[in-house]
Short mmCIF file of C-alpha atoms (C1' of nucleotides) in Angstrom, two decimals:
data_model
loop_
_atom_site.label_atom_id
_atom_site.label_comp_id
_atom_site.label_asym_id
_atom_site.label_seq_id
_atom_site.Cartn_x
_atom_site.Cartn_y
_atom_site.Cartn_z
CA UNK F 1234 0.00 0.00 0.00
CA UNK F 1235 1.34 3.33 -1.06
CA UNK F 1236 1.97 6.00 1.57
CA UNK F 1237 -0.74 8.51 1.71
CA UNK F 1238 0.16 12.16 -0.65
CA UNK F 1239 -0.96 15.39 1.05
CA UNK F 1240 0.03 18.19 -1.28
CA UNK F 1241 1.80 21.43 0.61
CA UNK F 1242 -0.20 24.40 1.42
CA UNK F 1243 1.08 26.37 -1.41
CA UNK F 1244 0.89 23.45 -4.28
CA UNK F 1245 -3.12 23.49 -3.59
CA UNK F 1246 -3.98 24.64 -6.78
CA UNK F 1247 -7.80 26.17 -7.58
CA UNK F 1248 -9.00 23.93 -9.87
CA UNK F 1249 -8.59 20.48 -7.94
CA UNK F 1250 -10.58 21.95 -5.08
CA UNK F 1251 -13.13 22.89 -7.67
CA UNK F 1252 -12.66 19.43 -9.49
CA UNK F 1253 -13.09 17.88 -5.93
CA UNK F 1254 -16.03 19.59 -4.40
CA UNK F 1255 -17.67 19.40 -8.46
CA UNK F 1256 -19.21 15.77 -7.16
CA UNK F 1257 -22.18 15.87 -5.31
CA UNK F 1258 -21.74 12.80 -3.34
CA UNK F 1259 -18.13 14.24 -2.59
CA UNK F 1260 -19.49 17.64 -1.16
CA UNK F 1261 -21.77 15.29 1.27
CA UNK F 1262 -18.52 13.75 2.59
CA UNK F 1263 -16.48 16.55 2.58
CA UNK F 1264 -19.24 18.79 4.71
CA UNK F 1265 -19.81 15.36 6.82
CA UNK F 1266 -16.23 15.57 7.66
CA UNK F 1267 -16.24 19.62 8.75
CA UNK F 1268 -19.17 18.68 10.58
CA UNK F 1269 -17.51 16.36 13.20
CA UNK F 1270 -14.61 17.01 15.37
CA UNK F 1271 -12.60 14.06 15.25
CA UNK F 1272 -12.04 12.83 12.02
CA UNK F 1273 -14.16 10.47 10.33
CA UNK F 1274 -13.64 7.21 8.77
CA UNK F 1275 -14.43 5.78 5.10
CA UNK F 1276 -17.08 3.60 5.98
CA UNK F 1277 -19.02 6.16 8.58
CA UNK F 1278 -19.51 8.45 5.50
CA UNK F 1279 -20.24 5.94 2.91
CA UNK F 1280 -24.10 6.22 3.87
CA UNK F 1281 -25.65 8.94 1.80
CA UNK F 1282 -29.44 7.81 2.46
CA UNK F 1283 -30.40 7.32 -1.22
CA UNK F 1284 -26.87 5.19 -1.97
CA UNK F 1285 -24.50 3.24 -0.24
CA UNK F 1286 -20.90 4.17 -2.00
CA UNK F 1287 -19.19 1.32 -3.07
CA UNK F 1288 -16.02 0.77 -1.50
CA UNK F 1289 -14.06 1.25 -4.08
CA UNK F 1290 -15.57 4.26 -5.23
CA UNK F 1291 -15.18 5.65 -1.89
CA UNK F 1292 -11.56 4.67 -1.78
CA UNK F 1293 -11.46 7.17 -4.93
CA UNK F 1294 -13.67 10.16 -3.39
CA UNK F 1295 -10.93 10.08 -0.44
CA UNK F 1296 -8.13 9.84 -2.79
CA UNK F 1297 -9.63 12.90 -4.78
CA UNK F 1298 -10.60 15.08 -1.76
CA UNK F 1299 -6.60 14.08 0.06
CA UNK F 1300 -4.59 15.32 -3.24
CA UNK F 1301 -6.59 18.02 -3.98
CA UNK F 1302 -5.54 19.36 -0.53
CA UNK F 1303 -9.18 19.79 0.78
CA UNK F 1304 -8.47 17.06 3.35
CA UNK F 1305 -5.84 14.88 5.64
CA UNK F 1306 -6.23 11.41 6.04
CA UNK F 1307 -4.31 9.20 8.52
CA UNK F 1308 -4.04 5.44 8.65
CA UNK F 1309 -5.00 4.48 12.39
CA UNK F 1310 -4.71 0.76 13.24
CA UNK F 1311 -7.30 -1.00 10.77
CA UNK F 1312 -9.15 1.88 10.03
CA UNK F 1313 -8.07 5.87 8.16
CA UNK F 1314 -9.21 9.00 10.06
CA UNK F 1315 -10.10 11.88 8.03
CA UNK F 1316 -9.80 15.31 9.07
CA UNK F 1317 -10.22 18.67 6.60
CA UNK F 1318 -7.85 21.70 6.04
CA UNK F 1319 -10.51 24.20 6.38
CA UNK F 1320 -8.44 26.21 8.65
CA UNK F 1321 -5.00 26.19 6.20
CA UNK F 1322 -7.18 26.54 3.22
CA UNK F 1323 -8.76 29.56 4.55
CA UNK F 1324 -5.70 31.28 5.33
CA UNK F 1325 -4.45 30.40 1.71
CA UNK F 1326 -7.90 31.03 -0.31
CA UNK F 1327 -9.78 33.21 1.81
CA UNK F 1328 -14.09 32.50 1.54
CA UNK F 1329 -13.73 29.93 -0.90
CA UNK F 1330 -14.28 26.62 1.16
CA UNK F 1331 -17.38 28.51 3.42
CA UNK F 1332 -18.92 29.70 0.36
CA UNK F 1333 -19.21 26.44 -1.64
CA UNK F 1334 -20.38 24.68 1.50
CA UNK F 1335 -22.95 27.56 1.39
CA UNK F 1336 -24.09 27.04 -2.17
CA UNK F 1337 -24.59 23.50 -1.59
CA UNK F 1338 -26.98 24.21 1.46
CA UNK F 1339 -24.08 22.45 3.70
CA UNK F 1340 -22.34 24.29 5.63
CA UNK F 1341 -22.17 22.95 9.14
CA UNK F 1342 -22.59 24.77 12.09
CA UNK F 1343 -19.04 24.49 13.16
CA UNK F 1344 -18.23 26.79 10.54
CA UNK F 1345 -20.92 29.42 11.09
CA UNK F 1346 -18.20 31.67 12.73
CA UNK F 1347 -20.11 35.19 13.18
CA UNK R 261 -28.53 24.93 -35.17
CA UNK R 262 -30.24 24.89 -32.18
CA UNK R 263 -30.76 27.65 -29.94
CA UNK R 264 -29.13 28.54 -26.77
CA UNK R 265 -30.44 27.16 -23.76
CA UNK R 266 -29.82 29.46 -20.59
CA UNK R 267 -30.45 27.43 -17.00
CA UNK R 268 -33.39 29.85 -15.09
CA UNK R 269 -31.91 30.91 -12.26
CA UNK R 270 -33.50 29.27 -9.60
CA UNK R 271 -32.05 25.86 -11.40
CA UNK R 272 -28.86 26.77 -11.52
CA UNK R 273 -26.81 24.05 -9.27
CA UNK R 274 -23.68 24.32 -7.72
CA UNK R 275 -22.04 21.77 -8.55
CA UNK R 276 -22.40 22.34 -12.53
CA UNK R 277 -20.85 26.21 -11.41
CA UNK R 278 -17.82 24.40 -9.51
CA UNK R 279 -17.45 21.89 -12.78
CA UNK R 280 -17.48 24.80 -15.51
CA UNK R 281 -15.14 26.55 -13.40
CA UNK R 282 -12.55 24.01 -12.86
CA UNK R 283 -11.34 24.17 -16.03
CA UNK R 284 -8.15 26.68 -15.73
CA UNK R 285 -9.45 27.58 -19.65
CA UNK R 286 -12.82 27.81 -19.04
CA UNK R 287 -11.95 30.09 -15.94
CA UNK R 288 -9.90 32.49 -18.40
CA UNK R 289 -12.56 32.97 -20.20
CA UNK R 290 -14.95 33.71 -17.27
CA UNK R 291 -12.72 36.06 -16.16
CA UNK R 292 -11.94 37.83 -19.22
CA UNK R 293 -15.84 38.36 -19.79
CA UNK R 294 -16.12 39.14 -16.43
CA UNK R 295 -14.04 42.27 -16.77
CA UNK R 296 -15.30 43.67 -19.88
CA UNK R 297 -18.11 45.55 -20.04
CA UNK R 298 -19.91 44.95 -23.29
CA UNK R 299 -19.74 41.47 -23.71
CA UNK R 300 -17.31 39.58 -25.50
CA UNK R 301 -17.29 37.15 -28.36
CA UNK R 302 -15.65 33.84 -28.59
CA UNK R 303 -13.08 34.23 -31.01
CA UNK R 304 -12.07 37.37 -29.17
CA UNK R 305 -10.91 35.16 -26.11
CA UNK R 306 -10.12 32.68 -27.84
CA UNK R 307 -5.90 32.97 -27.66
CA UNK R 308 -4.67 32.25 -23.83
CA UNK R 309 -0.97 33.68 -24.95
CA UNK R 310 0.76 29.94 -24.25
CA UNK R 311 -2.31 28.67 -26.74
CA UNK R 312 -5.46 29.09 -28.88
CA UNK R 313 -7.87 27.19 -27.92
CA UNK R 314 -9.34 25.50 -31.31
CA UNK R 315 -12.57 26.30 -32.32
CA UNK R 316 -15.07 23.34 -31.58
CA UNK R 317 -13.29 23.17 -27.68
CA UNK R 318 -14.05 27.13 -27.54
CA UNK R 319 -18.15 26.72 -28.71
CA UNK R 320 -17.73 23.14 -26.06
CA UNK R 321 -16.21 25.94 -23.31
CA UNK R 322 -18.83 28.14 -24.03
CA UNK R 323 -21.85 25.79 -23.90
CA UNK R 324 -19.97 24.44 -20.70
CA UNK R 325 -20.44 28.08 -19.50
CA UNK R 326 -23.51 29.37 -20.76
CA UNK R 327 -25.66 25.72 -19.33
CA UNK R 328 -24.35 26.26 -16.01
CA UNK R 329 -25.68 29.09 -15.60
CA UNK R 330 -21.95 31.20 -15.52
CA UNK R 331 -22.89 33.24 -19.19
CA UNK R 332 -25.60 34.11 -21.01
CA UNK R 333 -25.01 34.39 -24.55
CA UNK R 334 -26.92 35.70 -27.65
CA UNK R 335 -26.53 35.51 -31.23
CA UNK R 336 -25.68 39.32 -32.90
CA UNK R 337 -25.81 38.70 -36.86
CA UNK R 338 -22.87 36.50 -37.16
CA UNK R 339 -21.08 36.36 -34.24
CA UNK R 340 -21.97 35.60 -30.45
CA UNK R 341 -22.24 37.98 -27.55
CA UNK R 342 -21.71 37.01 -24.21
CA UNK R 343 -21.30 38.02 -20.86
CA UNK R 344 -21.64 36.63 -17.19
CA UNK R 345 -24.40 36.32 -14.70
CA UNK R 346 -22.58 37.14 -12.08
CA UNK R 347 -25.01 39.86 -10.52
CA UNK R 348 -27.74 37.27 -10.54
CA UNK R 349 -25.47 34.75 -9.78
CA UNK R 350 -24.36 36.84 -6.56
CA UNK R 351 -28.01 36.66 -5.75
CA UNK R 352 -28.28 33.07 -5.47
CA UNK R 353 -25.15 32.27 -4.46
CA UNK R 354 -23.40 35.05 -2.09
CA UNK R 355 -20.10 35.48 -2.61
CA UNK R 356 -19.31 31.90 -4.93
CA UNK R 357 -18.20 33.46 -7.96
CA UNK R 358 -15.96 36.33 -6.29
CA UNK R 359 -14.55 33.73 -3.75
CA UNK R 360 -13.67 31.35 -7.06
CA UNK R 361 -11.93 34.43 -9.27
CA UNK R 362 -10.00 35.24 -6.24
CA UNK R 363 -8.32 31.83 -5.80
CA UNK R 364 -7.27 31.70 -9.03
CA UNK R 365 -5.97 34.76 -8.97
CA UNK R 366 -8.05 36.72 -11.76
CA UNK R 367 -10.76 38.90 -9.80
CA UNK R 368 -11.15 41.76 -12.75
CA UNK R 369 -11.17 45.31 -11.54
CA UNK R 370 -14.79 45.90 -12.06
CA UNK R 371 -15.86 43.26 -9.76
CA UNK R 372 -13.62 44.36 -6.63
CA UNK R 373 -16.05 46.57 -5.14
CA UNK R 374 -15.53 47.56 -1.61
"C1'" DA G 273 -28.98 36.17 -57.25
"C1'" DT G 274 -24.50 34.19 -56.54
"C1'" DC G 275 -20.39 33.80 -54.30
"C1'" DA G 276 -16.86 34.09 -50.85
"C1'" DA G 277 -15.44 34.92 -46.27
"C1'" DC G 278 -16.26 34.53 -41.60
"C1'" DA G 279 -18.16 33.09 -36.78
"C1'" DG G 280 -19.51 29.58 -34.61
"C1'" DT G 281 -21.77 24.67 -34.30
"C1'" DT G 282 -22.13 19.82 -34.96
"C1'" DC G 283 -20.32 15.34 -35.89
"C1'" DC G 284 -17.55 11.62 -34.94
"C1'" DG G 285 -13.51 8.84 -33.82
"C1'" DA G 286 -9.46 8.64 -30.63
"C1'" DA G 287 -7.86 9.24 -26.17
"C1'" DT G 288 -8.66 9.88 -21.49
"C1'" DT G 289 -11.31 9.44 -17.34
"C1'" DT G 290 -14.71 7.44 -14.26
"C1'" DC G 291 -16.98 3.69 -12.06
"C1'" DT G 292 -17.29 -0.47 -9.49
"C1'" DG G 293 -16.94 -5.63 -8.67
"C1'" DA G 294 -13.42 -8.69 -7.45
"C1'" DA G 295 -9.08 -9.66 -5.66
"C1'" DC G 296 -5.77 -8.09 -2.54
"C1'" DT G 297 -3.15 -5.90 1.62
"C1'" DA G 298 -2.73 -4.62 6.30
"C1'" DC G 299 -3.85 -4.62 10.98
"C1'" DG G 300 -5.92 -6.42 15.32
"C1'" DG G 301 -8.09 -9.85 18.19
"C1'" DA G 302 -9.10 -14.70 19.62
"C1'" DT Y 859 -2.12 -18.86 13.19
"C1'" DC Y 860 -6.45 -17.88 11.47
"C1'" DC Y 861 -10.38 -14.84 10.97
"C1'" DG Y 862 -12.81 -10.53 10.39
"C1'" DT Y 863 -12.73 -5.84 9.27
"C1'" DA Y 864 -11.15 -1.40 6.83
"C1'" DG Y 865 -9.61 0.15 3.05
"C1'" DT Y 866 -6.68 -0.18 -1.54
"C1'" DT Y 867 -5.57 -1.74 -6.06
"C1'" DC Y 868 -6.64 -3.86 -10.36
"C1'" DA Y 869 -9.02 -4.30 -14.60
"C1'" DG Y 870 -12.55 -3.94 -17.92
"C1'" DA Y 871 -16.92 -1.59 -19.25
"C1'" DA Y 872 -19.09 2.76 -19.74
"C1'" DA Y 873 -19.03 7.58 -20.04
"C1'" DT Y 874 -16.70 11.88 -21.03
"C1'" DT Y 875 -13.50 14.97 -23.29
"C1'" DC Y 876 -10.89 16.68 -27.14
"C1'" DG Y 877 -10.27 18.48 -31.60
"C1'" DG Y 878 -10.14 18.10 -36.82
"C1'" DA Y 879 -13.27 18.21 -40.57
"C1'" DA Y 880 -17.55 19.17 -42.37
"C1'" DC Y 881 -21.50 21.98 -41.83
"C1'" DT Y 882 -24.88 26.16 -40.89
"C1'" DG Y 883 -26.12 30.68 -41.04
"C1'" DT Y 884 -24.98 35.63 -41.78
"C1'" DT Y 885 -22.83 39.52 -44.12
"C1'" DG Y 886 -20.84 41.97 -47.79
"C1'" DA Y 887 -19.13 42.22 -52.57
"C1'" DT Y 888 -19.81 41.61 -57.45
#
DNA sequence: ATCAACAGTTCCGAATTTCTGAACTACGGA
DNA sequence: TCCGTAGTTCAGAAATTCGGAACTGTTGAT
């Protein structure tokens, strides 16, 4: 199993986090994920309550969301925690991440800063 | 040829605004039309400097565009006019398009108001 | 009217990307 | 050691993207 890729701050490039958050069933994981404190792992954001991801599918979604720099993910005994980079990508593209999650009708409440 | 179909604006989605905008070409284009007043026509954006973009992936750009809600384009005798929705677009989604121009780098003048 | 030039669209085949079932890897517990 | 669980990788089918070539529709000249 290859080691995990996390792209630097300053390599996180516009159009993968617009690639990224482009898929709806990736915006539901990705404002899943902002949602809870601790990270989150594959399988406890596979259920979208219309469709079960695959597995393999999922494995991708991760995999897209991790090198596009929108979040970390950590291998943790059997199972990967998940964490986003709202914080660092806020700093780096100020309003984008909030505003998306706004579109969408998503944005949790953890987020809702004044 | 068929004419132009132009999403209302209550069915514009997300997601197809974060797809036509992922595009680094597609996005030049936005932004170029964004900061021109009168709006532009294809072959007048069609040269990026490092390339120019051939003609049947420009009218594919454009339709890209214009379906998702980002343009709205009209035929003028033989060429095409178009030019963004992004008042409306600020409407429905507060803040989207000016937080997306800004990452990339290519907020036009006209749209940095206060 | 006919023709030529021009702006943009449509068509279609090649190349790339996406999707997902099946096989596989890695870790932890009995 | 063997099993179960979490997630990854592989591979082929399906869908999408790209762009050259042919086409449509408009304007202006003869």
């Amino acid at each position: 199993m290859r080691p995990f890729f996390h792209p630097a701050l300053e390599d996180i490039k516009p159009d993968a986090i617009l690639y990224a958050l482009s898929d709806p069933e990736r915006v539901a994981i990705f404002a899943k994920l902002a949602g809870t404190a601790c990270g989150g792992t594959c399988s406890a954001l596979a259920d979208l309550g219309d469709r079960v991801i695959p597995k393999s599918s999922l494995s991708n979604h991760f995999k897209v969301l991790r090198e596009s720099g929108l979040i970390r993910s950590e291998r943790q005994g059997v199972e990967m925690r998940n964490q986003t980079r709202c914080a660092e990508l806020d700093e780096r593209f100020p309003g984008l991440v909030r505003a998306i999650l706004t579109a969408y009708g998503q944005l949790p409440e953890q987020l809702k800063t004044g």
